[in-house]
């Protein structure tokens, strides 16, 4: 029992730091002058290739080290996708604001064309991980990617259906047109459904341990923490949140860089 708090705290803190630092790093990089995008993409593409190898290594045994390795490897993969999207390199064939007055299927079609290449890249990455997972005992990496993808897709749908805080002010300048695709308004029924479903899954994961059906492991804590943080990101869309206080080191310096390099 004396080891339980430390077994929970260390991986939970690791997940929190990956979420906080990874988000801040991407916010900073995509607000640098466009000339720096190529260097950033080359660096992260190299890290992406390395992360595929380390992910495969992490799947080969259920150990504490492999749980951390698999989780961190997928965070690096995800960072590549976010960087590729937010630099404007991998978005979609449509790169203009939403047609004024568009609604219904037309709005859905235009919204899809804005991000379709990025969504296909994520699905391709997930397919690669599924192929790598075959016959391997550790599922931390695959589950990490699945949580990130599902919760990101849920967030996108919430921005489509409507939330009070769409966060368009945090888009880099070259992607400002994406803000026109967000619907700012009252919380939709989908928001309540998506948050309730996510929280139900999180409670179930925790209950499996509390009831003794699952033994606490590093991988379990990492995944539970990541899902909890993703739920918090959803709740941020419902309430005004000063993001600068979370990522001030990235936002303030990035904003200054954008003013210097319009």
Short mmCIF file of C-alpha atoms in Angstrom, two decimals:
data_model
loop_
_atom_site.label_atom_id
_atom_site.label_comp_id
_atom_site.label_asym_id
_atom_site.label_seq_id
_atom_site.Cartn_x
_atom_site.Cartn_y
_atom_site.Cartn_z
CA UNK A 1 0.00 0.00 0.00
CA UNK A 2 2.85 2.42 0.66
CA UNK A 3 3.94 2.13 -2.97
CA UNK A 4 0.47 2.87 -4.38
CA UNK A 5 0.62 6.69 -4.22
CA UNK A 6 4.00 6.78 -5.96
CA UNK A 7 2.83 4.26 -8.56
CA UNK A 8 -0.07 6.59 -9.34
CA UNK A 9 1.70 9.94 -9.03
CA UNK A 10 4.72 9.33 -11.27
CA UNK A 11 2.88 8.26 -14.46
CA UNK A 12 0.09 10.78 -13.85
CA UNK A 13 2.66 13.57 -13.58
CA UNK A 14 4.43 12.28 -16.68
CA UNK A 15 1.17 12.39 -18.67
CA UNK A 16 0.43 15.89 -17.38
CA UNK A 17 3.89 17.17 -18.35
CA UNK A 18 3.65 15.60 -21.82
CA UNK A 19 0.26 17.28 -22.32
CA UNK A 20 1.37 20.67 -20.98
CA UNK A 21 4.82 20.87 -22.55
CA UNK A 22 3.81 19.22 -25.84
CA UNK A 23 0.91 21.62 -26.35
CA UNK A 24 3.06 24.62 -25.47
CA UNK A 25 5.85 23.54 -27.79
CA UNK A 26 3.48 23.24 -30.75
CA UNK A 27 1.85 26.60 -29.94
CA UNK A 28 5.28 28.19 -29.95
CA UNK A 29 6.55 26.51 -33.11
CA UNK A 30 3.52 27.34 -35.28
CA UNK A 31 3.76 31.01 -34.33
CA UNK A 32 7.35 31.36 -35.44
CA UNK A 33 8.10 32.98 -38.82
CA UNK A 34 6.95 30.75 -41.74
CA UNK A 35 10.57 30.38 -42.86
CA UNK A 36 11.19 28.28 -39.74
CA UNK A 37 8.39 25.81 -40.53
CA UNK A 38 10.52 23.71 -42.85
CA UNK A 39 13.21 23.16 -40.19
CA UNK A 40 10.59 22.25 -37.61
CA UNK A 41 8.89 19.78 -39.96
CA UNK A 42 12.21 18.16 -40.91
CA UNK A 43 13.12 17.76 -37.24
CA UNK A 44 9.75 16.33 -36.27
CA UNK A 45 9.66 14.06 -39.32
CA UNK A 46 12.92 12.56 -38.12
CA UNK A 47 11.42 12.16 -34.65
CA UNK A 48 8.33 10.57 -36.23
CA UNK A 49 10.45 7.91 -37.91
CA UNK A 50 12.28 7.27 -34.65
CA UNK A 51 9.00 7.09 -32.71
CA UNK A 52 7.70 4.35 -35.00
CA UNK A 53 10.72 2.24 -34.09
CA UNK A 54 10.48 2.96 -30.36
CA UNK A 55 6.75 2.22 -30.46
CA UNK A 56 7.44 -1.19 -31.95
CA UNK A 57 10.00 -1.83 -29.22
CA UNK A 58 7.53 -0.80 -26.52
CA UNK A 59 4.92 -3.29 -27.74
CA UNK A 60 7.15 -6.29 -27.18
CA UNK A 61 6.79 -6.58 -23.40
CA UNK A 62 4.54 -5.31 -20.61
CA UNK A 63 7.07 -3.47 -18.46
CA UNK A 64 7.10 -0.09 -16.75
CA UNK A 65 9.81 1.18 -19.09
CA UNK A 66 7.90 0.04 -22.17
CA UNK A 67 4.72 1.71 -20.93
CA UNK A 68 6.52 5.05 -20.68
CA UNK A 69 8.28 4.45 -23.99
CA UNK A 70 5.08 3.61 -25.85
CA UNK A 71 3.20 6.56 -24.39
CA UNK A 72 5.99 9.06 -25.11
CA UNK A 73 6.50 7.68 -28.63
CA UNK A 74 2.87 8.25 -29.53
CA UNK A 75 2.95 11.76 -28.04
CA UNK A 76 5.82 12.49 -30.46
CA UNK A 77 3.79 11.03 -33.34
CA UNK A 78 0.83 13.15 -32.38
CA UNK A 79 3.02 16.24 -32.16
CA UNK A 80 4.09 15.65 -35.78
CA UNK A 81 0.46 15.54 -36.90
CA UNK A 82 -0.40 18.69 -34.96
CA UNK A 83 2.64 20.52 -36.32
CA UNK A 84 1.93 19.41 -39.89
CA UNK A 85 -1.65 20.65 -39.56
CA UNK A 86 -1.04 23.92 -37.74
CA UNK A 87 1.79 24.98 -40.03
CA UNK A 88 -0.68 24.57 -42.88
CA UNK A 89 1.37 21.84 -44.54
CA UNK A 90 -1.20 19.03 -44.09
CA UNK A 91 -4.74 20.38 -43.90
CA UNK A 92 -7.09 19.94 -46.84
CA UNK A 93 -7.76 21.13 -50.40
CA UNK A 94 -9.93 24.02 -49.16
CA UNK A 95 -7.92 26.91 -47.68
CA UNK A 96 -10.44 29.75 -47.59
CA UNK A 97 -13.09 30.83 -45.06
CA UNK A 98 -16.49 29.19 -44.90
CA UNK A 99 -18.91 30.46 -47.53
CA UNK A 100 -21.11 33.11 -45.86
CA UNK A 101 -24.52 31.69 -45.04
CA UNK A 102 -23.46 28.08 -45.60
CA UNK A 103 -25.30 25.62 -43.37
CA UNK A 104 -26.35 22.00 -43.23
CA UNK A 105 -24.63 19.62 -45.63
CA UNK A 106 -22.91 22.44 -47.47
CA UNK A 107 -21.23 23.60 -44.27
CA UNK A 108 -20.33 20.01 -43.41
CA UNK A 109 -18.83 19.44 -46.86
CA UNK A 110 -16.73 22.60 -46.77
CA UNK A 111 -15.62 21.85 -43.21
CA UNK A 112 -14.56 18.35 -44.26
CA UNK A 113 -12.52 19.62 -47.21
CA UNK A 114 -10.64 21.96 -44.88
CA UNK A 115 -9.16 19.10 -42.80
CA UNK A 116 -9.58 15.90 -44.84
CA UNK A 117 -5.90 15.27 -45.63
CA UNK A 118 -5.00 15.58 -41.98
CA UNK A 119 -7.78 13.19 -40.95
CA UNK A 120 -6.64 10.63 -43.53
CA UNK A 121 -3.06 10.90 -42.26
CA UNK A 122 -4.26 10.15 -38.73
CA UNK A 123 -6.20 7.11 -39.94
CA UNK A 124 -3.15 5.90 -41.86
CA UNK A 125 -1.01 6.26 -38.73
CA UNK A 126 -3.57 4.32 -36.71
CA UNK A 127 -3.58 1.57 -39.35
CA UNK A 128 0.21 1.32 -39.11
CA UNK A 129 -0.02 0.97 -35.33
CA UNK A 130 -2.69 -1.73 -35.67
CA UNK A 131 -0.43 -3.69 -38.00
CA UNK A 132 2.51 -3.30 -35.62
CA UNK A 133 0.38 -4.42 -32.67
CA UNK A 134 -0.40 -7.85 -34.08
CA UNK A 135 0.94 -10.55 -31.76
CA UNK A 136 2.48 -8.04 -29.33
CA UNK A 137 1.51 -8.04 -25.62
CA UNK A 138 1.70 -4.33 -24.71
CA UNK A 139 -1.15 -2.13 -25.95
CA UNK A 140 -0.20 1.18 -24.29
CA UNK A 141 0.94 2.86 -27.50
CA UNK A 142 -2.08 1.79 -29.52
CA UNK A 143 -4.51 2.80 -26.76
CA UNK A 144 -2.74 6.16 -26.35
CA UNK A 145 -3.22 6.95 -30.03
CA UNK A 146 -6.83 5.73 -29.92
CA UNK A 147 -7.67 8.04 -26.99
CA UNK A 148 -6.02 11.02 -28.68
CA UNK A 149 -7.81 10.38 -31.97
CA UNK A 150 -11.25 9.75 -30.47
CA UNK A 151 -11.14 12.78 -28.19
CA UNK A 152 -9.76 15.04 -30.94
CA UNK A 153 -12.51 13.90 -33.31
CA UNK A 154 -15.06 14.60 -30.57
CA UNK A 155 -13.59 18.08 -30.07
CA UNK A 156 -13.84 18.81 -33.79
CA UNK A 157 -17.49 17.76 -33.85
CA UNK A 158 -18.18 19.97 -30.85
CA UNK A 159 -16.64 22.93 -32.66
CA UNK A 160 -18.88 22.10 -35.62
CA UNK A 161 -22.10 21.78 -33.62
CA UNK A 162 -21.33 24.72 -31.35
CA UNK A 163 -19.67 25.62 -28.04
CA UNK A 164 -19.30 28.93 -26.17
CA UNK A 165 -15.48 28.95 -26.33
CA UNK A 166 -14.19 27.97 -29.77
CA UNK A 167 -10.65 29.29 -29.20
CA UNK A 168 -10.22 30.88 -32.62
CA UNK A 169 -7.96 33.50 -31.04
CA UNK A 170 -5.33 30.81 -30.51
CA UNK A 171 -5.11 29.82 -34.18
CA UNK A 172 -1.85 30.87 -35.85
CA UNK A 173 -2.32 33.79 -38.23
CA UNK A 174 -1.95 31.74 -41.42
CA UNK A 175 -4.85 29.50 -40.32
CA UNK A 176 -7.14 32.28 -39.12
CA UNK A 177 -9.68 31.28 -41.78
CA UNK A 178 -10.39 28.08 -39.82
CA UNK A 179 -12.20 30.18 -37.22
CA UNK A 180 -15.05 30.74 -39.69
CA UNK A 181 -15.84 27.01 -39.56
CA UNK A 182 -16.33 27.01 -35.78
CA UNK A 183 -19.81 27.62 -34.42
CA UNK A 184 -19.79 29.81 -31.32
CA UNK A 185 -22.98 29.52 -29.31
CA UNK A 186 -24.80 27.53 -26.70
CA UNK A 187 -23.69 24.04 -25.84
CA UNK A 188 -25.21 21.52 -28.19
CA UNK A 189 -26.72 18.18 -27.22
CA UNK A 190 -23.63 16.53 -28.70
CA UNK A 191 -21.41 18.27 -26.15
CA UNK A 192 -23.33 16.76 -23.23
CA UNK A 193 -23.38 13.38 -24.95
CA UNK A 194 -19.65 13.36 -25.76
CA UNK A 195 -18.57 14.54 -22.30
CA UNK A 196 -20.93 12.11 -20.56
CA UNK A 197 -19.66 9.20 -22.66
CA UNK A 198 -16.02 10.15 -22.03
CA UNK A 199 -16.58 10.48 -18.29
CA UNK A 200 -18.42 7.16 -18.23
CA UNK A 201 -15.43 5.46 -19.84
CA UNK A 202 -13.06 7.16 -17.37
CA UNK A 203 -15.21 6.10 -14.39
CA UNK A 204 -15.34 2.55 -15.75
CA UNK A 205 -11.55 2.46 -16.09
CA UNK A 206 -11.14 3.63 -12.50
CA UNK A 207 -13.83 1.25 -11.22
CA UNK A 208 -12.05 -1.71 -12.79
CA UNK A 209 -9.13 -1.02 -10.45
CA UNK A 210 -11.19 -0.09 -7.39
CA UNK A 211 -13.19 -3.30 -7.72
CA UNK A 212 -10.01 -5.36 -8.00
CA UNK A 213 -10.67 -6.58 -11.54
CA UNK A 214 -7.57 -4.85 -12.87
CA UNK A 215 -4.20 -4.43 -11.19
CA UNK A 216 -2.81 -0.89 -11.16
CA UNK A 217 -0.07 -0.54 -13.74
CA UNK A 218 1.96 2.30 -15.19
CA UNK A 219 0.20 1.94 -18.52
CA UNK A 220 -3.22 2.05 -16.88
CA UNK A 221 -2.40 5.29 -15.03
CA UNK A 222 -0.96 6.90 -18.17
CA UNK A 223 -4.07 6.13 -20.18
CA UNK A 224 -6.50 7.14 -17.42
CA UNK A 225 -4.61 10.41 -16.95
CA UNK A 226 -4.62 11.15 -20.67
CA UNK A 227 -8.35 10.55 -20.94
CA UNK A 228 -8.93 12.77 -17.90
CA UNK A 229 -6.91 15.59 -19.49
CA UNK A 230 -8.85 15.20 -22.74
CA UNK A 231 -12.09 15.58 -20.79
CA UNK A 232 -10.71 18.76 -19.22
CA UNK A 233 -9.97 20.08 -22.72
CA UNK A 234 -13.61 19.48 -23.61
CA UNK A 235 -14.79 21.34 -20.51
CA UNK A 236 -12.54 24.27 -21.48
CA UNK A 237 -14.81 24.75 -24.50
CA UNK A 238 -17.71 25.43 -22.14
CA UNK A 239 -16.06 27.95 -19.84
CA UNK A 240 -13.74 30.93 -20.44
CA UNK A 241 -10.21 29.81 -19.61
CA UNK A 242 -7.12 32.05 -19.67
CA UNK A 243 -4.87 29.76 -21.71
CA UNK A 244 -2.02 32.23 -21.35
CA UNK A 245 -1.73 31.17 -17.71
CA UNK A 246 -1.20 27.57 -18.81
CA UNK A 247 1.09 28.24 -21.76
CA UNK A 248 2.21 31.82 -21.21
CA UNK A 249 5.81 30.90 -22.04
CA UNK A 250 4.61 29.86 -25.53
CA UNK A 251 1.77 32.28 -26.24
CA UNK A 252 3.33 35.59 -25.20
CA UNK A 253 6.62 35.11 -27.04
CA UNK A 254 4.80 33.67 -30.05
CA UNK A 255 2.41 36.62 -30.20
CA UNK A 256 5.38 38.98 -30.18
CA UNK A 257 6.99 37.05 -33.02
CA UNK A 258 3.80 37.29 -35.08
CA UNK A 259 3.71 41.04 -34.63
CA UNK A 260 7.32 41.32 -35.80
CA UNK A 261 6.80 38.96 -38.74
CA UNK A 262 3.33 39.68 -40.18
#
